[in-house]
């Protein structure tokens, strides 16, 4: 098995696990990884429950599609995450319930929104930043993400969902799982204490 085959196998496994655990729904999630100078990202409209080798779009660093598969519209978010640090080699974005719910609380410090009620989030992921709401796939959302990117290690797009990167696809998956569980605990404990943002 080549290194690329292994990365694709891990990506398909992670996607299916997230789908089966109810953390990725419909065709709204996307993930990517780096290989040999290119970004491999799930194609537009693909479903995490049934990815195959052919579901991935291969895109050059300049945004040129190299294999005819249309990439997810969130590709610029993934690229900005990679530009943050060489240690980021895989990125996962889903619309999971608790991370999204937690984004409705008003925050004093938007660079570090999820409290350390349990120790693993800080150990596995680090600081989780809140990116203000803009329409999915929009230029405005990408601009907001670019501004937030330097200040945190993982992100929740407000009223939308988490984006988590890692050294490998498995690390990004572990980080996302930890973030979602931490948000479940924090959302439960913080109800009635934190103000909800005005919609
Ligand atoms: Zn999304």
XYZ file of C-alpha atoms and ligand atoms in Angstrom:
200
model
C 0.000 0.000 0.000
C 1.398 3.424 -0.915
C 1.494 6.309 1.527
C -1.297 8.002 -0.461
C -3.482 4.865 -0.314
C -3.011 4.789 3.466
C -4.005 8.445 3.819
C -7.113 7.870 1.689
C -8.003 4.779 3.723
C -7.710 6.750 6.992
C -9.795 9.612 5.568
C -12.565 7.225 4.459
C -12.529 5.492 7.854
C -12.673 8.803 9.796
C -15.526 10.093 7.622
C -17.581 6.925 8.063
C -16.996 6.839 11.831
C -18.108 10.466 12.182
C -21.171 9.768 10.024
C -22.152 6.672 11.971
C -21.733 8.432 15.315
C -24.050 11.218 14.146
C -21.348 13.864 14.089
C -21.495 14.433 10.339
C -24.870 14.627 8.646
C -26.113 14.545 5.059
C -23.529 15.901 2.624
C -22.508 18.922 4.705
C -19.150 17.751 6.094
C -15.743 17.970 4.419
C -12.211 16.852 5.151
C -8.808 17.143 3.518
C -5.190 16.100 3.821
C -1.892 17.079 2.232
C 0.165 14.755 0.063
C 3.127 15.488 -2.165
C 2.429 19.212 -2.438
C -1.292 18.821 -3.262
C -4.484 19.134 -1.206
C -6.840 16.131 -1.319
C -10.298 17.293 -0.264
C -13.709 15.610 -0.354
C -15.631 16.502 -3.474
C -18.571 18.900 -3.476
C -21.768 17.211 -2.234
C -20.096 13.986 -1.048
C -21.533 12.126 1.945
C -19.236 11.063 4.821
C -21.100 7.756 5.083
C -20.064 6.512 1.653
C -16.762 8.029 0.530
C -14.604 6.085 -1.935
C -11.178 6.754 -3.460
C -12.974 8.622 -6.260
C -14.674 11.046 -3.823
C -11.531 13.161 -3.412
C -10.636 16.206 -5.422
C -6.899 16.706 -5.932
C -6.120 20.413 -5.939
C -2.789 22.179 -6.437
C -1.650 24.800 -3.950
C -2.790 27.480 -6.449
C -6.322 26.063 -6.484
C -6.136 24.207 -9.804
C -8.233 21.005 -9.845
C -5.934 18.216 -11.032
C -8.280 15.219 -11.355
C -11.640 16.589 -12.570
C -13.464 16.206 -9.218
C -15.106 19.437 -8.003
C -13.780 20.275 -4.504
C -15.902 21.185 -1.479
C -16.734 24.891 -1.451
C -14.997 25.169 1.941
C -11.584 24.490 0.320
C -10.235 28.009 1.175
C -10.788 27.329 4.914
C -8.715 24.169 4.672
C -5.964 25.967 2.778
C -5.782 28.781 5.359
C -5.538 26.206 8.132
C -2.561 24.590 6.368
C -0.906 27.975 5.921
C -1.043 28.440 9.682
C 1.586 25.781 10.411
C 3.564 22.981 8.726
C 2.450 20.672 11.526
C -1.121 20.755 10.172
C -1.425 18.004 7.549
C -5.141 17.140 7.779
C -8.340 19.132 8.447
C -11.891 17.999 9.280
C -15.053 20.138 9.243
C -18.478 18.911 10.379
C -21.737 20.413 11.700
C -21.754 18.451 14.965
C -24.465 19.327 17.500
C -22.673 20.365 20.709
C -19.832 22.389 19.160
C -22.457 24.247 17.137
C -24.689 24.794 20.202
C -21.723 26.114 22.162
C -21.151 28.770 19.488
C -24.454 30.410 20.526
C -23.037 31.557 23.875
C -21.675 35.092 24.147
C -17.907 35.026 24.727
C -15.501 37.480 26.362
C -12.451 35.964 24.676
C -13.230 34.683 21.190
C -9.753 33.127 20.828
C -10.382 30.554 23.594
C -14.087 29.862 24.047
C -14.396 26.332 25.485
C -13.645 26.150 29.241
C -11.272 23.550 30.672
C -13.839 21.549 32.619
C -11.876 18.404 31.674
C -8.139 18.459 30.855
C -8.040 16.691 27.502
C -9.211 19.466 25.214
C -6.210 21.657 26.050
C -3.872 18.642 25.903
C -5.123 17.294 22.575
C -6.322 20.402 20.775
C -5.344 23.642 22.549
C -7.319 26.865 22.249
C -10.616 26.826 20.372
C -11.505 30.099 18.653
C -14.915 31.388 17.548
C -15.231 32.621 13.956
C -18.149 35.074 13.496
C -21.123 33.914 11.418
C -21.029 34.438 7.677
C -22.710 32.401 4.955
C -21.037 28.983 4.356
C -18.620 29.072 1.427
C -18.700 32.904 1.231
C -15.766 35.268 0.764
C -16.856 36.979 3.997
C -16.561 33.723 5.948
C -13.080 33.110 4.528
C -12.031 36.636 5.550
C -13.307 36.073 9.098
C -11.467 32.747 9.255
C -8.230 34.303 8.016
C -8.423 36.908 10.816
C -9.095 34.311 13.516
C -6.605 31.674 12.280
C -3.392 32.920 13.970
C -4.923 33.140 17.466
C -6.285 29.641 18.134
C -5.497 25.970 17.450
C -8.970 24.825 16.357
C -12.132 26.736 15.469
C -15.902 26.781 15.674
C -17.660 28.669 12.895
C -20.505 30.397 14.758
C -23.980 28.926 14.103
C -22.343 26.447 11.719
C -19.768 23.946 13.090
C -16.205 23.036 14.118
C -13.015 22.931 11.998
C -10.138 20.907 13.476
C -6.683 20.240 12.077
C -3.952 17.793 13.058
C -0.593 16.289 12.147
C -2.434 13.332 10.618
C -6.067 12.558 9.749
C -6.292 10.437 12.910
C -5.044 13.374 15.033
C -7.617 15.694 13.474
C -10.285 13.057 14.229
C -9.169 12.664 17.871
C -9.170 16.461 18.217
C -12.658 16.780 16.756
C -14.012 14.033 19.034
C -12.463 15.731 22.064
C -13.811 19.128 21.028
C -17.336 17.778 20.544
C -17.327 15.963 23.928
C -15.865 19.027 25.688
C -18.558 21.218 24.154
C -21.216 18.751 25.331
C -19.944 19.053 28.916
C -19.466 22.829 28.727
C -22.822 23.445 27.045
C -24.562 21.435 29.769
C -22.704 23.141 32.648
C -22.881 26.676 31.220
C -26.604 26.784 30.559
C -28.162 29.631 32.503
C -24.707 31.081 33.248
C -23.750 32.350 29.827
C -25.807 34.679 27.694
C -27.087 33.523 24.284
C -26.132 35.748 21.347
C -28.923 37.807 19.779
C -29.966 36.271 16.469
Zn -20.008 23.587 6.952
